[in-house]
Short mmCIF file of C-alpha atoms in Angstrom, two decimals:
data_model
loop_
_atom_site.label_atom_id
_atom_site.label_comp_id
_atom_site.label_asym_id
_atom_site.label_seq_id
_atom_site.Cartn_x
_atom_site.Cartn_y
_atom_site.Cartn_z
CA UNK A 175 1.18 -16.22 74.16
CA UNK A 176 -1.38 -13.41 73.79
CA UNK A 177 -3.52 -13.37 70.65
CA UNK A 178 -2.20 -11.39 67.71
CA UNK A 179 -4.25 -8.25 67.06
CA UNK A 180 -5.73 -7.57 63.62
CA UNK A 181 -3.47 -4.56 63.06
CA UNK A 182 -0.36 -6.54 63.94
CA UNK A 183 -1.48 -9.37 61.68
CA UNK A 184 -2.07 -6.96 58.82
CA UNK A 185 1.38 -5.45 59.30
CA UNK A 186 2.95 -8.90 59.19
CA UNK A 187 1.56 -9.70 55.73
CA UNK A 188 1.96 -6.31 54.04
CA UNK A 189 5.32 -5.91 52.33
CA UNK A 190 7.35 -2.84 53.31
CA UNK A 191 7.12 0.03 50.79
CA UNK A 192 10.95 0.20 50.66
CA UNK A 193 13.38 -2.69 50.21
CA UNK A 194 17.17 -2.45 50.00
CA UNK A 195 19.03 -4.89 47.78
CA UNK A 196 22.46 -5.59 46.39
CA UNK A 197 25.99 -6.54 47.40
CA UNK A 198 28.80 -5.40 45.07
CA UNK A 199 30.73 -8.56 46.03
CA UNK A 200 27.94 -10.67 44.51
CA UNK A 201 26.78 -8.72 41.43
CA UNK A 202 25.26 -11.78 39.76
CA UNK A 203 22.56 -11.83 42.45
CA UNK A 204 21.47 -8.21 41.99
CA UNK A 205 18.90 -8.61 39.21
CA UNK A 206 17.11 -11.45 41.02
CA UNK A 207 17.06 -9.40 44.25
CA UNK A 208 15.47 -6.43 42.44
CA UNK A 209 12.85 -8.68 40.85
CA UNK A 210 12.04 -10.33 44.21
CA UNK A 211 11.63 -6.94 45.88
CA UNK A 212 9.09 -5.99 43.23
CA UNK A 213 7.20 -9.25 43.68
CA UNK A 214 7.02 -8.52 47.42
CA UNK A 215 5.26 -5.25 46.60
CA UNK A 216 8.03 -2.73 47.19
CA UNK A 217 7.29 0.72 45.79
CA UNK A 218 10.87 1.89 46.34
CA UNK A 219 13.76 -0.48 45.63
CA UNK A 220 17.11 0.92 46.75
CA UNK A 221 20.28 -0.63 45.36
CA UNK A 222 23.13 -0.44 47.84
CA UNK A 223 26.09 1.72 46.69
CA UNK A 224 29.07 0.20 44.93
CA UNK A 225 30.41 -1.13 41.65
CA UNK A 226 28.47 -4.05 40.17
CA UNK A 227 30.12 -6.03 37.35
CA UNK A 228 27.02 -7.32 35.62
CA UNK A 229 27.20 -10.92 34.39
CA UNK A 230 27.39 -11.83 30.71
CA UNK A 231 24.11 -13.70 30.32
CA UNK A 232 23.26 -12.73 26.76
CA UNK A 233 20.01 -11.21 28.06
CA UNK A 234 18.98 -7.88 29.57
CA UNK A 235 20.14 -7.62 33.16
CA UNK A 236 17.05 -6.02 34.68
CA UNK A 237 13.98 -7.31 32.83
CA UNK A 238 10.97 -5.25 33.88
CA UNK A 239 7.96 -6.80 32.18
CA UNK A 240 4.69 -4.93 32.81
CA UNK A 241 6.00 -3.41 36.04
CA UNK A 242 3.95 -0.59 37.54
CA UNK A 243 4.26 2.14 40.15
CA UNK A 244 7.79 1.47 41.40
CA UNK A 245 11.05 3.38 41.72
CA UNK A 246 14.49 1.79 41.47
CA UNK A 247 16.86 4.15 43.26
CA UNK A 248 20.53 3.53 42.51
CA UNK A 249 22.43 6.62 43.61
CA UNK A 250 26.19 6.06 44.11
CA UNK A 251 25.82 2.84 42.13
CA UNK A 252 27.94 1.93 39.08
CA UNK A 253 26.54 -0.77 36.81
CA UNK A 254 29.20 -2.16 34.46
CA UNK A 255 27.71 -3.90 31.43
CA UNK A 256 29.46 -6.69 29.54
CA UNK A 257 29.69 -5.60 25.91
CA UNK A 258 30.41 -8.81 24.04
CA UNK A 259 28.12 -11.31 25.75
CA UNK A 260 25.70 -9.11 27.64
CA UNK A 261 22.39 -7.43 26.87
CA UNK A 262 20.52 -4.24 27.65
CA UNK A 263 20.96 -3.04 31.21
CA UNK A 264 17.38 -1.95 32.01
CA UNK A 265 14.72 -3.42 29.72
CA UNK A 266 11.29 -1.90 30.39
CA UNK A 267 8.63 -3.80 28.43
CA UNK A 268 5.07 -2.43 28.63
CA UNK A 269 5.74 -0.79 31.97
CA UNK A 270 3.73 2.01 33.56
CA UNK A 271 4.88 4.70 36.01
CA UNK A 272 8.31 3.18 36.64
CA UNK A 273 11.25 5.38 37.67
CA UNK A 274 14.95 4.55 37.27
CA UNK A 275 16.98 7.06 39.28
CA UNK A 276 20.61 7.67 40.02
CA UNK A 277 22.89 4.99 38.57
CA UNK A 278 26.02 5.43 36.53
CA UNK A 279 25.91 2.87 33.73
CA UNK A 280 29.07 2.01 31.82
CA UNK A 281 30.39 -0.92 29.81
CA UNK A 282 33.52 -3.03 29.60
CA UNK A 283 34.73 -1.79 26.20
CA UNK A 284 34.78 1.37 24.14
CA UNK A 285 32.94 1.09 20.83
CA UNK A 286 34.82 3.60 18.70
CA UNK A 287 38.13 4.05 16.94
CA UNK A 288 40.42 6.76 18.23
CA UNK A 289 43.85 7.52 16.80
CA UNK A 290 46.23 10.32 15.92
CA UNK A 291 47.47 11.77 12.66
CA UNK A 292 51.27 11.47 12.74
CA UNK A 293 52.08 12.91 9.31
CA UNK A 294 50.40 14.56 6.31
CA UNK A 295 51.53 14.68 2.69
CA UNK A 296 50.11 16.26 -0.42
CA UNK A 297 49.48 13.78 -3.21
CA UNK A 298 48.38 14.29 -6.79
CA UNK A 299 44.75 15.43 -6.60
CA UNK A 300 44.46 15.10 -2.82
CA UNK A 301 46.10 14.41 0.52
CA UNK A 302 47.34 11.46 2.50
CA UNK A 303 48.07 10.91 6.15
CA UNK A 304 49.50 8.32 8.49
CA UNK A 305 47.11 7.31 11.26
CA UNK A 306 47.90 5.28 14.36
CA UNK A 307 45.15 4.13 16.76
CA UNK A 308 45.81 5.18 20.34
CA UNK A 309 47.21 2.42 22.52
CA UNK A 310 44.46 0.36 24.14
CA UNK A 311 41.74 1.46 21.68
CA UNK A 312 40.32 -0.71 18.86
CA UNK A 313 42.27 -0.88 15.63
CA UNK A 314 41.44 -2.27 12.16
CA UNK A 315 42.72 -5.69 11.21
CA UNK A 316 46.21 -5.80 9.76
CA UNK A 317 45.99 -5.74 5.98
CA UNK A 318 42.59 -4.02 5.95
CA UNK A 319 41.86 -2.41 2.58
CA UNK A 320 39.06 -0.03 3.60
CA UNK A 321 38.44 2.11 6.63
CA UNK A 322 35.33 0.59 8.24
CA UNK A 323 33.29 3.80 8.28
CA UNK A 324 33.39 7.49 7.59
CA UNK A 325 35.35 9.18 10.31
CA UNK A 326 35.50 12.58 11.90
CA UNK A 327 38.30 14.84 13.02
CA UNK A 328 38.79 15.97 16.62
CA UNK A 329 40.97 19.01 17.15
CA UNK A 330 44.01 18.09 19.23
CA UNK A 331 43.98 21.45 21.02
CA UNK A 332 40.27 21.76 21.88
CA UNK A 333 39.22 18.06 21.96
CA UNK A 334 36.19 19.17 19.95
CA UNK A 335 35.26 18.42 16.35
CA UNK A 336 37.40 20.36 13.93
CA UNK A 337 35.59 23.10 12.04
CA UNK A 338 35.10 22.39 8.35
CA UNK A 339 35.87 18.68 8.42
CA UNK A 340 32.49 16.90 8.46
CA UNK A 341 32.32 13.18 7.66
CA UNK A 342 35.34 12.02 5.68
CA UNK A 343 35.83 8.77 3.80
CA UNK A 344 39.28 7.67 2.74
CA UNK A 345 39.76 6.91 -0.95
CA UNK A 346 42.38 4.29 -0.06
CA UNK A 347 43.37 2.65 3.19
CA UNK A 348 46.41 0.45 3.72
CA UNK A 349 48.68 -0.80 6.48
CA UNK A 350 51.75 1.33 7.16
CA UNK A 351 53.61 -0.66 9.76
CA UNK A 352 52.37 -2.36 12.91
CA UNK A 353 49.06 -0.83 14.01
CA UNK A 354 49.57 2.12 11.68
CA UNK A 355 47.72 2.94 8.47
CA UNK A 356 48.02 5.23 5.48
CA UNK A 357 44.86 6.97 4.27
CA UNK A 358 44.47 8.97 1.07
CA UNK A 359 41.74 11.51 0.33
CA UNK A 360 40.54 13.06 -2.90
CA UNK A 361 39.73 16.42 -1.36
CA UNK A 362 40.74 19.87 -2.50
CA UNK A 363 42.05 21.03 0.81
CA UNK A 364 43.42 19.56 3.97
CA UNK A 365 40.81 19.12 6.73
CA UNK A 366 43.00 18.08 9.64
CA UNK A 367 46.41 18.68 11.18
CA UNK A 368 49.20 16.56 12.61
CA UNK A 369 48.22 15.54 16.12
CA UNK A 370 44.46 15.59 15.46
CA UNK A 371 42.41 12.53 16.25
CA UNK A 372 40.49 10.60 13.63
CA UNK A 373 37.51 8.88 15.29
CA UNK A 374 34.84 6.51 13.99
CA UNK A 375 32.32 3.92 15.15
CA UNK A 376 33.41 0.40 15.98
CA UNK A 377 31.40 -2.64 17.06
CA UNK A 378 28.08 -2.35 18.85
CA UNK A 379 26.90 -1.83 22.38
CA UNK A 380 23.62 -2.58 24.10
CA UNK A 381 21.18 -0.02 25.42
CA UNK A 382 21.61 1.29 28.94
CA UNK A 383 17.83 1.83 29.17
CA UNK A 384 15.30 0.43 26.71
CA UNK A 385 11.72 1.73 26.94
CA UNK A 386 9.57 -0.63 24.90
CA UNK A 387 5.84 0.21 24.70
CA UNK A 388 6.17 1.77 28.16
CA UNK A 389 4.31 4.82 29.41
CA UNK A 390 4.78 7.54 31.99
CA UNK A 391 8.18 6.18 32.99
CA UNK A 392 10.93 8.46 34.29
CA UNK A 393 14.68 8.10 33.73
CA UNK A 394 16.26 10.49 36.22
CA UNK A 395 19.82 11.42 37.20
CA UNK A 396 21.27 8.58 35.11
CA UNK A 397 24.89 8.99 33.99
CA UNK A 398 26.02 7.03 30.92
CA UNK A 399 29.60 6.26 29.83
CA UNK A 400 31.20 4.38 26.94
CA UNK A 401 28.02 4.54 24.93
CA UNK A 402 27.09 2.86 21.68
CA UNK A 403 23.97 3.65 19.68
CA UNK A 404 21.17 5.24 21.73
CA UNK A 405 22.00 4.32 25.33
CA UNK A 406 18.43 5.45 26.05
CA UNK A 407 16.04 4.12 23.40
CA UNK A 408 12.26 4.55 23.37
CA UNK A 409 10.00 2.55 21.05
CA UNK A 410 6.22 3.05 20.78
CA UNK A 411 5.83 4.43 24.27
CA UNK A 412 4.24 7.60 25.53
CA UNK A 413 4.63 10.41 28.05
CA UNK A 414 8.03 9.20 29.25
CA UNK A 415 10.48 11.59 30.89
CA UNK A 416 14.24 12.08 30.88
CA UNK A 417 15.24 14.31 33.77
CA UNK A 418 18.82 15.50 34.45
CA UNK A 419 20.47 12.61 32.59
CA UNK A 420 24.14 12.90 31.59
CA UNK A 421 26.16 11.42 28.73
CA UNK A 422 29.82 11.74 29.74
CA UNK A 423 33.27 10.57 28.72
CA UNK A 424 34.24 7.24 30.19
CA UNK A 425 37.64 6.20 31.54
CA UNK A 426 40.42 5.13 29.15
CA UNK A 427 40.42 1.43 28.29
CA UNK A 428 43.01 -0.90 29.87
CA UNK A 429 46.49 -0.24 28.56
CA UNK A 430 45.62 3.23 27.28
CA UNK A 431 47.56 6.33 28.19
CA UNK A 432 45.21 8.72 26.36
CA UNK A 433 41.82 9.82 27.62
CA UNK A 434 38.89 9.17 25.28
CA UNK A 435 37.46 12.00 23.18
CA UNK A 436 34.22 10.21 22.15
CA UNK A 437 31.28 9.77 24.51
CA UNK A 438 28.67 8.30 22.19
CA UNK A 439 29.13 6.03 19.20
CA UNK A 440 25.84 7.26 17.71
CA UNK A 441 22.61 8.87 19.00
CA UNK A 442 22.31 9.81 22.66
CA UNK A 443 18.52 9.46 23.01
CA UNK A 444 16.47 7.92 20.21
CA UNK A 445 12.67 7.97 20.32
CA UNK A 446 10.50 6.17 17.75
CA UNK A 447 6.70 6.18 17.41
CA UNK A 448 5.93 7.74 20.79
CA UNK A 449 2.51 9.20 21.65
CA UNK A 450 2.64 11.51 23.48
CA UNK A 451 6.27 12.36 22.92
CA UNK A 452 8.98 12.52 25.58
CA UNK A 453 9.65 15.25 28.10
CA UNK A 454 13.42 15.89 28.18
CA UNK A 455 14.63 18.31 30.85
CA UNK A 456 18.01 19.46 32.18
CA UNK A 457 19.96 16.80 30.33
CA UNK A 458 23.64 17.32 29.51
CA UNK A 459 26.12 15.84 27.05
CA UNK A 460 29.92 15.93 27.30
CA UNK A 461 32.52 14.79 24.79
CA UNK A 462 32.10 14.05 21.10
CA UNK A 463 29.00 12.31 19.73
CA UNK A 464 29.14 10.50 16.40
CA UNK A 465 25.45 11.07 15.65
CA UNK A 466 22.46 13.08 16.86
CA UNK A 467 22.25 13.94 20.56
CA UNK A 468 18.42 13.75 20.59
CA UNK A 469 16.30 12.17 17.83
CA UNK A 470 12.49 12.06 17.94
CA UNK A 471 10.55 10.66 14.98
CA UNK A 472 7.98 8.29 13.58
CA UNK A 473 8.21 6.03 10.54
CA UNK A 474 7.03 6.16 6.94
CA UNK A 475 5.37 3.45 4.89
CA UNK A 476 5.00 3.39 1.11
CA UNK A 477 1.77 3.52 -0.88
CA UNK A 478 1.60 0.59 -3.32
CA UNK A 479 -1.92 1.19 -4.69
CA UNK A 480 -4.50 3.96 -4.53
CA UNK A 481 -8.09 4.72 -5.49
CA UNK A 482 -10.33 7.65 -4.62
CA UNK A 483 -10.51 7.81 -0.81
CA UNK A 484 -8.51 4.62 -0.32
CA UNK A 485 -4.88 3.56 -0.43
CA UNK A 486 -2.91 0.38 0.10
CA UNK A 487 0.37 0.18 1.99
CA UNK A 488 2.58 -2.87 2.11
CA UNK A 489 2.45 -3.03 5.88
CA UNK A 490 0.99 -0.41 8.22
CA UNK A 491 2.77 -1.39 11.43
CA UNK A 492 5.74 0.94 11.04
CA UNK A 493 3.55 3.92 10.17
CA UNK A 494 1.37 3.16 13.22
CA UNK A 495 -1.84 3.93 11.32
CA UNK A 496 -4.88 3.71 13.58
CA UNK A 497 -8.61 4.01 12.94
CA UNK A 498 -9.86 7.41 14.07
CA UNK A 499 -6.39 8.98 14.02
CA UNK A 500 -4.82 11.30 11.41
CA UNK A 501 -2.72 10.30 8.44
CA UNK A 502 -0.19 12.34 6.44
CA UNK A 503 0.50 11.49 2.79
CA UNK A 504 3.40 13.07 0.89
CA UNK A 505 6.13 12.62 -1.67
CA UNK A 506 9.23 14.37 -2.91
CA UNK A 507 7.38 15.80 -5.94
CA UNK A 508 5.38 18.27 -3.89
CA UNK A 509 2.33 16.20 -2.97
CA UNK A 510 1.03 16.65 0.58
CA UNK A 511 -2.36 15.76 2.01
CA UNK A 512 -3.79 15.15 5.44
CA UNK A 513 -6.82 13.04 6.30
CA UNK A 514 -8.15 10.67 8.93
CA UNK A 515 -8.15 6.88 8.91
CA UNK A 516 -11.73 5.63 8.67
CA UNK A 517 -11.01 1.90 8.37
CA UNK A 518 -8.11 -0.56 8.00
CA UNK A 519 -8.49 -3.94 6.31
CA UNK A 520 -5.68 -6.47 6.14
CA UNK A 521 -4.98 -8.09 2.78
CA UNK A 522 -2.06 -10.49 2.87
CA UNK A 523 1.07 -8.53 3.68
CA UNK A 524 -0.65 -5.24 2.92
CA UNK A 525 -3.29 -3.03 4.46
CA UNK A 526 -6.10 -1.16 2.71
CA UNK A 527 -6.63 2.22 4.35
CA UNK A 528 -10.00 3.95 3.94
CA UNK A 529 -9.68 7.72 4.28
CA UNK A 530 -12.16 10.29 5.49
CA UNK A 531 -11.45 12.45 2.39
CA UNK A 532 -11.58 11.67 -1.29
CA UNK A 533 -7.85 11.70 -1.92
CA UNK A 534 -5.95 9.80 -4.57
CA UNK A 535 -2.43 9.26 -3.28
CA UNK A 536 0.47 8.92 -5.74
CA UNK A 537 1.98 5.45 -5.94
CA UNK A 538 5.20 5.44 -3.96
CA UNK A 539 4.07 8.23 -1.65
CA UNK A 540 4.94 8.12 2.03
CA UNK A 541 2.31 7.81 4.77
CA UNK A 542 2.52 8.17 8.53
CA UNK A 543 0.46 8.84 11.62
CA UNK A 544 1.59 12.30 12.84
CA UNK A 545 0.49 11.53 16.38
CA UNK A 546 2.95 8.62 16.57
CA UNK A 547 6.00 10.69 15.69
CA UNK A 548 6.50 12.07 19.19
CA UNK A 549 3.58 14.51 19.23
CA UNK A 550 3.70 16.92 22.17
CA UNK A 551 7.41 16.48 23.01
CA UNK A 552 9.36 18.95 25.15
CA UNK A 553 13.10 19.67 25.26
CA UNK A 554 13.78 22.09 28.11
CA UNK A 555 16.94 23.54 29.69
CA UNK A 556 19.33 20.98 28.21
CA UNK A 557 23.04 21.47 27.40
CA UNK A 558 23.98 19.40 24.36
CA UNK A 559 26.23 19.36 21.32
CA UNK A 560 29.71 18.43 20.09
CA UNK A 561 28.21 16.01 17.60
CA UNK A 562 29.16 15.36 13.98
CA UNK A 563 25.42 15.49 13.28
CA UNK A 564 22.45 17.36 14.80
CA UNK A 565 21.95 18.43 18.39
CA UNK A 566 18.20 17.81 18.07
CA UNK A 567 16.55 15.97 15.20
CA UNK A 568 12.84 16.66 15.65
CA UNK A 569 10.14 15.23 13.39
CA UNK A 570 6.99 15.72 15.42
CA UNK A 571 4.25 18.29 15.95
CA UNK A 572 3.17 20.36 18.95
CA UNK A 573 6.70 20.49 20.29
CA UNK A 574 8.37 22.91 22.67
CA UNK A 575 12.13 23.59 22.59
CA UNK A 576 12.98 26.15 25.23
CA UNK A 577 15.95 27.31 27.28
CA UNK A 578 18.56 24.98 25.79
CA UNK A 579 22.20 25.56 24.90
CA UNK A 580 23.22 23.73 21.72
CA UNK A 581 26.88 23.99 20.86
CA UNK A 582 29.39 22.68 18.34
CA UNK A 583 27.19 20.54 16.07
CA UNK A 584 28.60 19.53 12.71
CA UNK A 585 25.19 20.00 11.11
CA UNK A 586 22.14 21.87 12.42
CA UNK A 587 21.86 22.52 16.12
CA UNK A 588 18.08 22.05 15.84
CA UNK A 589 16.66 20.24 12.80
CA UNK A 590 12.88 20.20 12.27
CA UNK A 591 11.16 18.13 9.59
CA UNK A 592 11.05 14.63 8.02
CA UNK A 593 13.72 12.70 6.15
CA UNK A 594 12.58 10.36 3.41
CA UNK A 595 16.11 9.00 3.08
CA UNK A 596 15.84 7.39 6.54
CA UNK A 597 12.06 6.71 6.22
CA UNK A 598 11.69 8.89 9.32
CA UNK A 599 8.49 10.88 9.78
CA UNK A 600 6.89 13.28 9.99
CA UNK A 601 5.98 16.81 9.03
CA UNK A 602 5.89 19.26 11.91
CA UNK A 603 3.23 21.73 12.99
CA UNK A 604 2.87 24.00 16.01
CA UNK A 605 6.50 23.87 17.12
CA UNK A 606 7.88 26.63 19.33
CA UNK A 607 11.66 27.18 19.50
CA UNK A 608 12.38 29.99 21.95
CA UNK A 609 14.92 31.31 24.41
CA UNK A 610 17.66 28.94 23.27
CA UNK A 611 21.34 29.70 22.72
CA UNK A 612 23.01 28.18 19.66
CA UNK A 613 26.80 28.44 19.48
CA UNK A 614 29.34 27.28 16.85
CA UNK A 615 26.95 25.02 14.96
CA UNK A 616 27.18 24.12 11.29
CA UNK A 617 30.86 23.19 11.66
CA UNK A 618 30.72 20.60 8.90
CA UNK A 619 29.99 22.82 5.91
CA UNK A 620 28.21 25.78 4.40
CA UNK A 621 24.59 25.94 3.24
CA UNK A 622 21.07 25.68 4.62
CA UNK A 623 21.55 22.03 5.64
CA UNK A 624 24.06 23.25 8.23
CA UNK A 625 22.16 26.27 9.56
CA UNK A 626 21.87 26.44 13.33
CA UNK A 627 18.08 25.99 13.07
CA UNK A 628 17.03 24.12 9.94
CA UNK A 629 13.37 23.58 8.98
CA UNK A 630 12.99 21.25 6.01
CA UNK A 631 10.31 19.32 4.14
CA UNK A 632 11.86 17.07 1.48
CA UNK A 633 10.03 18.98 -1.28
CA UNK A 634 6.50 18.79 0.16
CA UNK A 635 4.70 21.66 1.90
CA UNK A 636 3.86 19.85 5.12
CA UNK A 637 5.49 21.93 7.86
CA UNK A 638 3.52 24.85 9.26
CA UNK A 639 3.22 27.16 12.23
CA UNK A 640 6.86 26.87 13.27
CA UNK A 641 7.95 29.73 15.51
CA UNK A 642 11.62 30.57 16.11
CA UNK A 643 11.82 33.52 18.48
CA UNK A 644 13.91 35.14 21.18
CA UNK A 645 16.92 32.90 20.53
CA UNK A 646 20.58 33.90 20.64
CA UNK A 647 22.85 32.74 17.81
CA UNK A 648 26.59 33.05 18.45
CA UNK A 649 29.27 32.34 15.87
CA UNK A 650 27.38 29.68 13.89
CA UNK A 651 29.31 28.87 10.73
CA UNK A 652 26.51 28.24 8.22
CA UNK A 653 23.86 30.80 9.07
CA UNK A 654 21.35 31.08 11.87
CA UNK A 655 17.97 29.95 10.45
CA UNK A 656 17.04 28.20 7.20
CA UNK A 657 13.36 27.66 6.36
CA UNK A 658 12.38 25.33 3.51
CA UNK A 659 9.02 23.88 2.47
CA UNK A 660 7.11 25.58 5.25
CA UNK A 661 4.09 27.87 5.59
CA UNK A 662 2.53 30.24 8.13
CA UNK A 663 5.63 30.48 10.31
CA UNK A 664 7.50 33.14 12.25
CA UNK A 665 11.16 33.98 12.79
CA UNK A 666 11.23 36.90 15.22
CA UNK A 667 13.21 38.75 17.86
CA UNK A 668 16.34 36.63 17.47
CA UNK A 669 19.78 38.10 18.14
CA UNK A 670 22.46 36.82 15.78
CA UNK A 671 26.21 37.24 16.00
CA UNK A 672 27.65 37.37 12.53
CA UNK A 673 29.74 34.21 11.99
CA UNK A 674 33.34 34.00 10.93
CA UNK A 675 33.88 32.58 7.46
CA UNK A 676 37.61 31.85 7.41
CA UNK A 677 37.32 28.28 8.69
CA UNK A 678 35.98 26.96 5.38
CA UNK A 679 38.70 28.23 3.09
CA UNK A 680 36.19 30.43 1.31
CA UNK A 681 35.45 34.12 1.08
CA UNK A 682 31.69 33.53 1.08
CA UNK A 683 29.86 34.64 4.20
CA UNK A 684 26.78 32.45 4.73
CA UNK A 685 23.32 33.97 4.59
CA UNK A 686 22.14 34.60 8.12
CA UNK A 687 18.46 33.79 7.49
CA UNK A 688 17.30 31.99 4.36
CA UNK A 689 13.79 31.20 3.18
CA UNK A 690 13.03 29.00 0.19
CA UNK A 691 10.00 27.17 -1.24
CA UNK A 692 7.85 28.58 1.56
CA UNK A 693 4.66 30.60 2.00
CA UNK A 694 3.79 33.28 4.54
CA UNK A 695 6.97 33.11 6.62
CA UNK A 696 7.24 36.32 8.62
CA UNK A 697 10.54 37.87 9.66
CA UNK A 698 10.45 40.61 12.25
CA UNK A 699 12.76 42.29 14.75
CA UNK A 700 15.72 39.97 14.11
CA UNK A 701 19.06 41.66 14.63
CA UNK A 702 22.64 40.84 13.81
CA UNK A 703 25.56 41.99 15.91
CA UNK A 704 28.43 42.81 13.59
CA UNK A 705 31.73 44.50 14.30
CA UNK A 706 30.15 47.93 14.10
CA UNK A 707 26.57 47.91 15.30
CA UNK A 708 23.40 45.84 15.29
CA UNK A 709 21.36 45.80 12.12
CA UNK A 710 18.28 44.10 10.76
CA UNK A 711 19.12 40.53 9.72
CA UNK A 712 19.20 40.15 5.93
CA UNK A 713 17.20 37.40 4.30
CA UNK A 714 16.95 36.08 0.78
CA UNK A 715 13.60 36.47 -0.87
CA UNK A 716 11.32 33.43 -0.75
CA UNK A 717 11.39 31.24 -3.84
CA UNK A 718 7.59 31.24 -3.85
CA UNK A 719 4.96 33.48 -2.33
#
């Protein structure tokens, strides 16, 4: 036998850059095969096409712990998660430069109620209806006294959320025959019709993709069905990308004769404490969502003690405070200050924060690190909506929202600013919202909270340099733009179709642009398109100047 040359020897010990894995007839072996391919040094792991019924192990199926520089390509692959005894599908822990591309990820059960209104009656002081869950879908236990959650109304004709309904909670809830229930409401007017669906959350589902402290990872061409809360969830990562992902209606459950109307039990993509924030491009949602399509935010912590230039918080981990990085301090009584963290000293279950400025923070104020709220995010060329809540819930600075279509949201199509109620930070600066189309948003009610673009500050002047320009607003029910608690901002060159007002049983036409509790907000070259001709968009005078 001739001697083996050095080049041949080298080739024999170097793993191939591409490894194919997977047999749909043996789905329990898939995760181990993917992990082995990575250990062998594969840079591209291709999963063979087919349907894989993932085993119920009680753990994540694909556990990627500190993986780097690898792509898992799963085009024409369906991964079916086990809801009751499973775990997350892809769990990326402290990974770098990992790409997940191509799979359709579904689950064995739907996690929402879906049923029809069969009759409606007017009662003293309100309304009642008879509701029957669709065959094959979850139903409350017989004898249940309370509907498990608020529910929403889906129009039987359009399969979209009914205008003017919003979240509804039944005053009473009682059985009305086998798998049928009677609900009463103390509302002044009827918000649904016979044949409409009432839908609500039920149970829980695991994440399709969990990004935990991972950076520069890409989730591409992933299709998600039968989703629970946040099928893509990012925690404390940075510079991750979602490219051309799709949230779509799944198939009907076994025994069902009715197609589902709900795609997502809650948020579609939820991002917490990222720095830099995510890059979301060309993503699409279909069907009804029961919470925000996209949510990007940080977290607040409370001040429990304060002296000049120093403050104490109970625990600084949620707020992600870091020496040398900025800190925002605010409360709902108008206090807002920004500084830099000079030092952090642990003291029991609390942290003493030394500031670079001589600030005395009010006890009970909220603090956060504005960099760890998703700073630098992008949402580009997406098509989202049909949610009972917001299309985009954005609580970070230096953001870009461009070229999107946001349609049919119960609340704001694009919401910018913090929410103390959820302890979600932070205040937003240098955000550009341009060249978007917002259609039929604010379906749940009238007022600034439901404007198509809503900038808010929870009573502190922390938002600034927000630009809303060159957008098209079509038929939004609760106004186009509402600006609150904001300074040095611009609303310009937007084209606004005057909305219809008949859907809310009121003669009041919503204000098209509203400004309140704000300073130096400039309006210029905005136009409305009414029945006659375009005119300059009216705006209420600022509450403060």
